[in-house]
Each structure stands twice: as structure tokens, then as C-alpha cells.
Amino acid sequence: MFSKAFIRLNWITLVFIFLVIIAGSVVRTSGSGMGCPDWPKCFGSWVPPTNEAQLPKDYREVYGEKRVAKVEKFARFLSALGMKETAEKIKKDPRTYQEEPFNAQRTWTEYGNRLVGFLAGNGVLIIFLWGFLKYRKDRRFVWLAFINLIVIGLNGWFGSMVVATNLVPWTITVHMFLALLVVCLQLLLIRRISPVQQKTLNLPVAMKWLIGIILAITAYQMFLGTQVREYIDQLTQQGLGRDSWTSQFGWAFFIHRSFSWAVLVLMILLVFLNYKTDKVKSVYWAFFVLVIELVGGVLLAYADMPGLVQVSHLLCATVLFGILFLQFIRLRPLSKPLAKTSIRG
């Protein structure tokens, strides 16, 4: 039996993981990704400066030299993975080596992102240590906690490479999907220890299939969303305004838009079946989050809305993914159930 404090810690850590994703979105929409040119410190300090006068006069040259060294290391790493062409593109792209002037607002925005990541990482670390010391009889839990610790550490390291390469678009996408993997692993941990989440959802076959299909489409939608965002970044760098974005969008945007309606139709069907049979509350929550997400998506595509809408759009997509993933893993009993229970609803 897992203690209430331990279960609570796992839920709190999950919240911090979601906050990391939100903070990352705020950083990207505000253009604060290069607010700190180094990692894990910020301008060589654990607490960043508040004005440019606190920095050496040649700080841009100093951090530019450090960036070159990091890019070389990352390029060698990519080459070792067989991605030589990608490595060469990063090395030869002049934007990789551009150093931005100090901006206090962007620096502290990025610093806040790192603080939230630090809290989430420490939560994952404590869960692993606590689980190993007190609950190591449940080997699957300990191994899951260990893998989660490795993945979040890997994502932290990859975050430093995102900074080193000056926000190369595809690295930001990988960075986000590693964060989603951490969300999945954390939900698997909660599934094993929470008395409520240990219970199997005994649903009709049609509802099981719908949950799986909607989850798969949602995951693909998040990938397409990152592609659209990368394309917007490219159009912005070319000096094209929002008025011309829609006409310039590639296939990713139109598939992303079409699949949004497909998810809505499937979710309405799931809600209808749920109302007629089991009345699982999380299905209604998933539908509510989806509606907010779709409204945000429409505003992003056709209205000149602030970055806050972009943040809420990603937050809703991530929460929807989390709800669906938790429902999906509860469709089958635990491999080693701590309590043999099954519910309808």
C-alpha cells in the first residue's frame, strides 16, 4: 500500500511537468528562448542579471565562442547517430551562431522556465529515491520511475542543445515530445499507485476503440501543430505578416485543421455512448478541454490573437492527451494489480 503523501507527490510532480510545458510555450511565444545564452546557468550565474550593466562588455563574443564549441559537440553527436546531413546544416547555418542583445524580460522568462523544470526534475528524482527505498518490492514501479528520471534528465540535456543551436526548429519539437513522454511515464506511475486509478475501466468495445483512435489522432495532431508552428517561425523570419500566413501554409496546416473536426465528431460520439452507458466523468472533461482547444485553434488561424491563446491551445492539447492516455491505460488491468478491482464508470 502506497502512502497518501507519496501518491500526492506523484500528482504534484505531474502538475509541475505540465507547468514545464506551459512555461516552454510562454518562452517560445514571447521569443525568450535565447534569454539565457548558456545552460544550466544563465549568463554564468544561478540568478540572472537584471540589466546589461551587470554583464561584461564583450559578453556576446564570450558566449558566442562557447556556443561554437557546443554546436561542434552536438554535431558530432548527430553524426554518430547517422544524421550527418542534419549536423552539417546546423553547423553551416549562420543563424545558429547569432547572439542576441541582453533583454531582461526575456532573460527572466527563460529563467522562470528553467526553475519550473528544476522543480519537476527534483520531483521525479524524489519519487525514484522514495520508491526505491520504500516500495522496491514493486519492481515495475521502480523501473518506471528510473526510466522517467533518465528521460527527464535527457530532456534537460537536450534543452541545453536547443539553446546551443539557437532554437533550430526541429530541436524544439523533439524537446516538447520528450516532455510528453515524461507525462506518459508519470501517468503510468500514478496508475500503479493511486487506488482510484488502479481500477480498470470496464467499458463497451466501441468506447475502447474510440478512446484509442482519439488518443492516436490527438498525438498526431500535436505533431502537426509543431510543424505548423515551425512553418510560422520560418514565415516570420522571411518578414511575412499574419495576413499572408494562411495562403502560405503547407499540407500540415490543412491536415491539422481537418483532423480537428474529425476528433470533435469522434469525441461527440464517445460522449453520447458514455452518457448512454457508463458515464465516466473524465470523458466529459476531455470533451470540455477539446472544445476550448478548438476555439483557441480557430482564433490562432483566423484572428490576430496574443501569445496567451497559443499557450492555452498547447495546454489544452497536452491536458487532453493526458486524460485520454490515462483512460487508455486503465482499459486493461494492471500487470501486478495491488487490488483486484473493476468499475463501470
CSV table of C-alpha atoms in Angstrom, one decimal:
chain,number,residue,atom,x,y,z
A,1,MET,CA,0.0,0.0,0.0
A,2,PHE,CA,1.4,3.3,-1.1
A,3,SER,CA,1.2,6.2,1.4
A,4,LYS,CA,-1.1,9.2,0.7
A,5,ALA,CA,2.0,11.5,0.9
A,6,PHE,CA,3.7,9.5,-1.9
A,7,ILE,CA,0.6,9.5,-4.1
A,8,ARG,CA,0.2,13.2,-3.5
A,9,LEU,CA,3.8,13.8,-4.5
A,10,ASN,CA,3.3,12.0,-7.8
A,11,TRP,CA,0.2,14.1,-8.6
A,12,ILE,CA,2.1,17.3,-7.7
A,13,THR,CA,5.0,16.3,-9.9
A,14,LEU,CA,2.6,15.7,-12.8
A,15,VAL,CA,1.3,19.3,-12.3
A,16,PHE,CA,4.9,20.6,-12.4
A,17,ILE,CA,5.5,18.6,-15.6
A,18,PHE,CA,2.5,20.3,-17.2
A,19,LEU,CA,3.8,23.6,-15.9
A,20,VAL,CA,7.1,23.0,-17.7
A,21,ILE,CA,5.3,22.5,-21.0
A,22,ILE,CA,3.3,25.7,-20.4
A,23,ALA,CA,6.4,27.6,-19.4
A,24,GLY,CA,8.1,26.3,-22.6
A,25,SER,CA,5.2,27.6,-24.7
A,26,VAL,CA,5.4,31.0,-23.0
A,27,VAL,CA,9.1,31.1,-23.8
A,28,ARG,CA,8.5,30.3,-27.4
A,29,THR,CA,5.6,32.7,-28.0
A,30,SER,CA,7.4,35.6,-26.3
A,31,GLY,CA,10.6,34.9,-28.2
A,32,SER,CA,12.5,34.3,-24.9
A,33,GLY,CA,14.3,31.1,-25.9
A,34,MET,CA,17.6,32.8,-26.1
A,35,GLY,CA,17.0,34.9,-23.0
A,36,CYS,CA,19.8,32.8,-21.4
A,37,PRO,CA,22.6,32.1,-23.8
A,38,ASP,CA,24.1,29.3,-21.6
A,39,TRP,CA,22.9,26.3,-19.7
A,40,PRO,CA,22.2,25.3,-16.9
A,41,LYS,CA,23.3,28.8,-15.6
A,42,CYS,CA,22.1,32.0,-17.1
A,43,PHE,CA,24.8,34.4,-18.1
A,44,GLY,CA,27.2,32.5,-15.9
A,45,SER,CA,25.1,32.9,-12.8
A,46,TRP,CA,22.4,30.8,-11.0
A,47,VAL,CA,20.4,34.1,-10.6
A,48,PRO,CA,20.5,36.1,-13.9
A,49,PRO,CA,21.2,39.8,-14.1
A,50,THR,CA,18.5,42.4,-14.3
A,51,ASN,CA,20.3,44.9,-16.6
A,52,GLU,CA,23.1,44.8,-19.2
A,53,ALA,CA,25.4,46.9,-17.0
A,54,GLN,CA,25.9,43.8,-14.8
A,55,LEU,CA,27.5,41.9,-17.8
A,56,PRO,CA,31.0,42.2,-19.3
A,57,LYS,CA,31.2,44.5,-22.4
A,58,ASP,CA,32.2,41.6,-24.6
A,59,TYR,CA,29.6,39.1,-23.2
A,60,ARG,CA,28.2,38.5,-26.7
A,61,GLU,CA,31.6,37.4,-28.0
A,62,VAL,CA,32.3,35.3,-25.0
A,63,TYR,CA,29.0,33.3,-25.2
A,64,GLY,CA,29.4,33.2,-29.0
A,65,GLU,CA,32.6,31.3,-28.6
A,66,LYS,CA,31.0,28.9,-26.1
A,67,ARG,CA,28.1,28.3,-28.5
A,68,VAL,CA,30.5,27.3,-31.3
A,69,ALA,CA,32.1,24.6,-29.0
A,70,LYS,CA,28.6,23.3,-28.0
A,71,VAL,CA,27.4,23.2,-31.6
A,72,GLU,CA,30.5,21.2,-32.6
A,73,LYS,CA,29.8,18.7,-29.8
A,74,PHE,CA,26.1,18.4,-30.8
A,75,ALA,CA,27.1,18.0,-34.5
A,76,ARG,CA,29.4,15.1,-33.6
A,77,PHE,CA,26.6,13.5,-31.6
A,78,LEU,CA,24.2,13.8,-34.5
A,79,SER,CA,26.8,12.4,-36.9
A,80,ALA,CA,27.3,9.4,-34.6
A,81,LEU,CA,23.6,8.7,-34.9
A,82,GLY,CA,23.9,8.8,-38.7
A,83,MET,CA,22.4,12.3,-39.1
A,84,LYS,CA,25.5,13.8,-40.8
A,85,GLU,CA,23.5,15.9,-43.2
A,86,THR,CA,21.5,17.5,-40.4
A,87,ALA,CA,24.7,18.1,-38.4
A,88,GLU,CA,26.2,19.9,-41.4
A,89,LYS,CA,23.1,22.1,-41.9
A,90,ILE,CA,23.3,23.2,-38.2
A,91,LYS,CA,27.0,23.9,-38.4
A,92,LYS,CA,26.7,25.9,-41.7
A,93,ASP,CA,23.6,27.9,-40.8
A,94,PRO,CA,24.7,31.4,-39.8
A,95,ARG,CA,21.6,31.8,-37.6
A,96,THR,CA,23.0,29.1,-35.3
A,97,TYR,CA,25.7,31.5,-34.1
A,98,GLN,CA,23.8,34.7,-33.7
A,99,GLU,CA,24.0,36.2,-30.2
A,100,GLU,CA,21.0,38.4,-29.2
A,101,PRO,CA,21.5,41.5,-27.1
A,102,PHE,CA,20.5,41.3,-23.4
A,103,ASN,CA,16.8,41.7,-22.7
A,104,ALA,CA,15.8,41.5,-19.0
A,105,GLN,CA,12.2,40.4,-19.7
A,106,ARG,CA,13.2,37.6,-22.0
A,107,THR,CA,16.0,36.5,-19.7
A,108,TRP,CA,13.7,36.2,-16.7
A,109,THR,CA,11.0,34.5,-18.7
A,110,GLU,CA,13.5,31.8,-19.7
A,111,TYR,CA,14.9,31.6,-16.2
A,112,GLY,CA,11.3,31.0,-14.9
A,113,ASN,CA,11.0,28.1,-17.4
A,114,ARG,CA,14.2,26.6,-16.0
A,115,LEU,CA,13.1,27.0,-12.4
A,116,VAL,CA,9.9,25.1,-13.1
A,117,GLY,CA,11.9,22.4,-14.9
A,118,PHE,CA,14.2,22.2,-11.9
A,119,LEU,CA,11.2,21.6,-9.6
A,120,ALA,CA,9.7,18.9,-11.9
A,121,GLY,CA,13.1,17.2,-12.2
A,122,ASN,CA,13.6,17.1,-8.5
A,123,GLY,CA,10.1,15.7,-8.1
A,124,VAL,CA,10.9,12.9,-10.5
A,125,LEU,CA,14.2,12.3,-8.6
A,126,ILE,CA,12.5,12.1,-5.2
A,127,ILE,CA,9.8,9.8,-6.5
A,128,PHE,CA,12.5,7.4,-7.7
A,129,LEU,CA,14.5,7.5,-4.5
A,130,TRP,CA,11.5,7.2,-2.3
A,131,GLY,CA,10.1,4.4,-4.4
A,132,PHE,CA,13.5,2.5,-4.4
A,133,LEU,CA,13.9,2.9,-0.6
A,134,LYS,CA,10.4,2.1,0.5
A,135,TYR,CA,8.5,0.4,-2.3
A,136,ARG,CA,11.2,-1.5,-4.3
A,137,LYS,CA,9.1,-4.8,-4.0
A,138,ASP,CA,7.1,-3.3,-6.8
A,139,ARG,CA,9.9,-3.6,-9.4
A,140,ARG,CA,7.8,-2.4,-12.3
A,141,PHE,CA,7.2,0.9,-10.4
A,142,VAL,CA,10.9,1.3,-9.6
A,143,TRP,CA,11.9,0.7,-13.2
A,144,LEU,CA,9.3,3.1,-14.5
A,145,ALA,CA,10.4,5.7,-12.0
A,146,PHE,CA,14.0,5.1,-13.1
A,147,ILE,CA,13.2,5.4,-16.8
A,148,ASN,CA,11.2,8.6,-16.1
A,149,LEU,CA,14.3,10.0,-14.3
A,150,ILE,CA,16.5,9.2,-17.3
A,151,VAL,CA,14.1,10.7,-19.8
A,152,ILE,CA,13.6,14.0,-17.9
A,153,GLY,CA,17.4,14.2,-17.5
A,154,LEU,CA,17.8,13.6,-21.2
A,155,ASN,CA,15.3,16.3,-22.0
A,156,GLY,CA,17.1,18.7,-19.7
A,157,TRP,CA,20.3,18.0,-21.6
A,158,PHE,CA,18.5,18.3,-24.9
A,159,GLY,CA,17.2,21.7,-23.7
A,160,SER,CA,20.8,22.8,-23.5
A,161,MET,CA,21.3,21.7,-27.1
A,162,VAL,CA,18.2,23.7,-28.1
A,163,VAL,CA,19.8,26.8,-26.6
A,164,ALA,CA,23.3,25.9,-28.1
A,165,THR,CA,21.8,25.6,-31.7
A,166,ASN,CA,19.9,28.9,-31.3
A,167,LEU,CA,16.5,27.3,-31.4
A,168,VAL,CA,16.7,25.2,-34.5
A,169,PRO,CA,13.0,24.4,-35.1
A,170,TRP,CA,13.2,20.6,-35.1
A,171,THR,CA,15.1,20.5,-31.8
A,172,ILE,CA,12.2,22.4,-30.2
A,173,THR,CA,9.8,19.8,-31.5
A,174,VAL,CA,11.9,16.9,-30.1
A,175,HIS,CA,12.2,18.8,-26.8
A,176,MET,CA,8.5,19.0,-26.5
A,177,PHE,CA,7.8,15.4,-27.4
A,178,LEU,CA,10.3,14.3,-24.8
A,179,ALA,CA,8.3,16.3,-22.3
A,180,LEU,CA,5.1,14.4,-23.4
A,181,LEU,CA,7.0,11.1,-22.9
A,182,VAL,CA,7.6,12.2,-19.3
A,183,VAL,CA,3.9,12.9,-18.9
A,184,CYS,CA,3.1,9.4,-20.1
A,185,LEU,CA,5.6,7.8,-17.8
A,186,GLN,CA,4.3,9.9,-14.8
A,187,LEU,CA,0.8,8.8,-15.6
A,188,LEU,CA,1.9,5.2,-15.7
A,189,LEU,CA,3.4,5.6,-12.2
A,190,ILE,CA,0.2,7.2,-10.9
A,191,ARG,CA,-1.8,4.4,-12.4
A,192,ARG,CA,0.2,1.9,-10.4
A,193,ILE,CA,-0.1,3.7,-7.0
A,194,SER,CA,-3.4,5.5,-6.9
A,195,PRO,CA,-6.3,3.4,-5.5
A,196,VAL,CA,-8.7,5.2,-7.8
A,197,GLN,CA,-6.5,4.9,-11.0
A,198,GLN,CA,-5.7,1.2,-10.2
A,199,LYS,CA,-9.4,0.4,-11.0
A,200,THR,CA,-10.0,-0.9,-14.5
A,201,LEU,CA,-12.4,0.9,-16.8
A,202,ASN,CA,-14.8,-1.9,-17.9
A,203,LEU,CA,-16.2,-0.2,-21.0
A,204,PRO,CA,-18.0,-1.4,-24.1
A,205,VAL,CA,-15.8,-2.3,-27.0
A,206,ALA,CA,-16.9,0.6,-29.1
A,207,MET,CA,-15.8,3.1,-26.4
A,208,LYS,CA,-12.5,1.4,-26.0
A,209,TRP,CA,-11.8,1.7,-29.7
A,210,LEU,CA,-12.9,5.3,-29.7
A,211,ILE,CA,-10.6,6.2,-26.9
A,212,GLY,CA,-7.7,4.6,-28.7
A,213,ILE,CA,-8.4,6.2,-32.0
A,214,ILE,CA,-8.9,9.7,-30.5
A,215,LEU,CA,-5.7,9.3,-28.5
A,216,ALA,CA,-3.7,8.4,-31.6
A,217,ILE,CA,-5.2,11.3,-33.7
A,218,THR,CA,-4.5,13.7,-30.8
A,219,ALA,CA,-0.9,12.6,-30.6
A,220,TYR,CA,-0.6,13.1,-34.4
A,221,GLN,CA,-2.3,16.4,-34.2
A,222,MET,CA,0.2,17.6,-31.6
A,223,PHE,CA,3.0,16.7,-34.1
A,224,LEU,CA,1.3,18.5,-36.9
A,225,GLY,CA,0.8,21.5,-34.6
A,226,THR,CA,4.5,21.7,-34.0
A,227,GLN,CA,5.1,21.6,-37.8
A,228,VAL,CA,2.6,24.5,-38.3
A,229,ARG,CA,4.4,26.4,-35.6
A,230,GLU,CA,7.8,25.8,-37.2
A,231,TYR,CA,6.4,26.9,-40.5
A,232,ILE,CA,5.1,30.1,-38.9
A,233,ASP,CA,8.6,30.8,-37.5
A,234,GLN,CA,10.0,30.4,-41.0
A,235,LEU,CA,7.5,32.8,-42.5
A,236,THR,CA,8.1,35.3,-39.7
A,237,GLN,CA,11.9,35.2,-40.4
A,238,GLN,CA,11.1,35.9,-44.1
A,239,GLY,CA,9.2,39.1,-43.0
A,240,LEU,CA,5.7,37.8,-43.9
A,241,GLY,CA,2.9,39.0,-41.7
A,242,ARG,CA,-0.1,37.1,-40.3
A,243,ASP,CA,-2.3,38.3,-43.2
A,244,SER,CA,-0.2,36.1,-45.6
A,245,TRP,CA,0.2,33.1,-43.4
A,246,THR,CA,-2.9,31.2,-44.4
A,247,SER,CA,-2.1,31.4,-48.1
A,248,GLN,CA,1.5,30.2,-47.4
A,249,PHE,CA,0.7,27.3,-45.2
A,250,GLY,CA,1.6,23.8,-46.4
A,251,TRP,CA,-0.2,20.5,-46.1
A,252,ALA,CA,0.4,20.2,-42.4
A,253,PHE,CA,-1.9,23.1,-41.6
A,254,PHE,CA,-4.8,21.7,-43.7
A,255,ILE,CA,-4.5,18.2,-42.3
A,256,HIS,CA,-4.2,19.7,-38.8
A,257,ARG,CA,-7.5,21.6,-39.4
A,258,SER,CA,-9.3,18.7,-40.9
A,259,PHE,CA,-8.3,16.2,-38.2
A,260,SER,CA,-9.5,18.7,-35.6
A,261,TRP,CA,-13.1,18.3,-36.9
A,262,ALA,CA,-12.6,14.5,-37.0
A,263,VAL,CA,-11.6,14.5,-33.4
A,264,LEU,CA,-14.6,16.6,-32.5
A,265,VAL,CA,-17.0,14.2,-34.3
A,266,LEU,CA,-15.4,11.1,-32.6
A,267,MET,CA,-15.5,12.8,-29.2
A,268,ILE,CA,-19.2,13.7,-29.6
A,269,LEU,CA,-19.8,10.0,-30.4
A,270,LEU,CA,-17.8,9.0,-27.3
A,271,VAL,CA,-19.7,11.4,-25.1
A,272,PHE,CA,-23.0,10.0,-26.4
A,273,LEU,CA,-22.0,6.4,-25.8
A,274,ASN,CA,-20.7,7.4,-22.4
A,275,TYR,CA,-24.0,9.1,-21.5
A,276,LYS,CA,-26.0,6.0,-22.6
A,277,THR,CA,-23.8,3.5,-20.7
A,278,ASP,CA,-21.0,4.1,-18.2
A,279,LYS,CA,-20.9,7.9,-17.5
A,280,VAL,CA,-17.1,8.1,-17.0
A,281,LYS,CA,-16.6,11.7,-15.7
A,282,SER,CA,-13.2,12.0,-17.4
A,283,VAL,CA,-14.9,11.6,-20.8
A,284,TYR,CA,-16.9,14.8,-20.2
A,285,TRP,CA,-13.7,16.6,-19.0
A,286,ALA,CA,-11.9,15.5,-22.2
A,287,PHE,CA,-14.8,16.9,-24.3
A,288,PHE,CA,-14.7,20.2,-22.4
A,289,VAL,CA,-11.0,20.6,-22.9
A,290,LEU,CA,-11.3,19.7,-26.6
A,291,VAL,CA,-13.8,22.5,-27.2
A,292,ILE,CA,-11.6,25.1,-25.6
A,293,GLU,CA,-8.6,23.8,-27.6
A,294,LEU,CA,-10.6,24.0,-30.9
A,295,VAL,CA,-11.8,27.6,-30.1
A,296,GLY,CA,-8.1,28.5,-29.5
A,297,GLY,CA,-7.1,26.9,-32.7
A,298,VAL,CA,-9.7,28.9,-34.7
A,299,LEU,CA,-8.6,32.1,-33.0
A,300,LEU,CA,-4.9,31.4,-33.9
A,301,ALA,CA,-5.7,30.6,-37.5
A,302,TYR,CA,-8.0,33.5,-38.3
A,303,ALA,CA,-7.6,36.2,-35.7
A,304,ASP,CA,-4.7,38.3,-34.6
A,305,MET,CA,-4.7,37.0,-31.1
A,306,PRO,CA,-1.9,37.3,-28.5
A,307,GLY,CA,0.5,34.7,-27.4
A,308,LEU,CA,-1.7,33.8,-24.4
A,309,VAL,CA,-4.1,32.0,-26.9
A,310,GLN,CA,-1.1,30.0,-28.2
A,311,VAL,CA,-0.2,28.9,-24.7
A,312,SER,CA,-3.8,27.9,-23.8
A,313,HIS,CA,-4.1,26.0,-27.1
A,314,LEU,CA,-1.0,23.9,-26.3
A,315,LEU,CA,-2.0,23.5,-22.7
A,316,CYS,CA,-5.5,22.1,-23.7
A,317,ALA,CA,-3.9,19.8,-26.2
A,318,THR,CA,-1.5,18.4,-23.6
A,319,VAL,CA,-4.2,18.0,-21.0
A,320,LEU,CA,-6.5,16.3,-23.5
A,321,PHE,CA,-3.7,13.9,-24.4
A,322,GLY,CA,-3.0,13.2,-20.7
A,323,ILE,CA,-6.7,12.5,-20.0
A,324,LEU,CA,-7.0,10.2,-23.0
A,325,PHE,CA,-3.8,8.4,-22.2
A,326,LEU,CA,-4.9,7.7,-18.6
A,327,GLN,CA,-8.2,6.4,-19.8
A,328,PHE,CA,-6.4,4.2,-22.4
A,329,ILE,CA,-4.0,2.6,-19.9
A,330,ARG,CA,-7.0,2.0,-17.5
A,331,LEU,CA,-8.7,-0.2,-20.1
A,332,ARG,CA,-6.6,-3.2,-19.1
A,333,PRO,CA,-5.9,-4.5,-15.6
A,334,LEU,CA,-2.5,-3.8,-14.0
A,335,SER,CA,0.1,-6.5,-14.7
A,336,LYS,CA,0.5,-6.9,-11.0
A,337,PRO,CA,-2.6,-5.3,-9.5
A,338,LEU,CA,-2.3,-4.1,-6.0
A,339,ALA,CA,-6.1,-4.5,-5.6
A,340,LYS,CA,-8.3,-6.6,-7.9
A,341,THR,CA,-11.0,-4.1,-8.6
A,342,SER,CA,-13.1,-3.2,-11.6
A,343,ILE,CA,-15.6,-0.5,-12.1
A,344,ARG,CA,-18.1,0.7,-14.6
A,345,GLY,CA,-17.7,4.5,-14.6
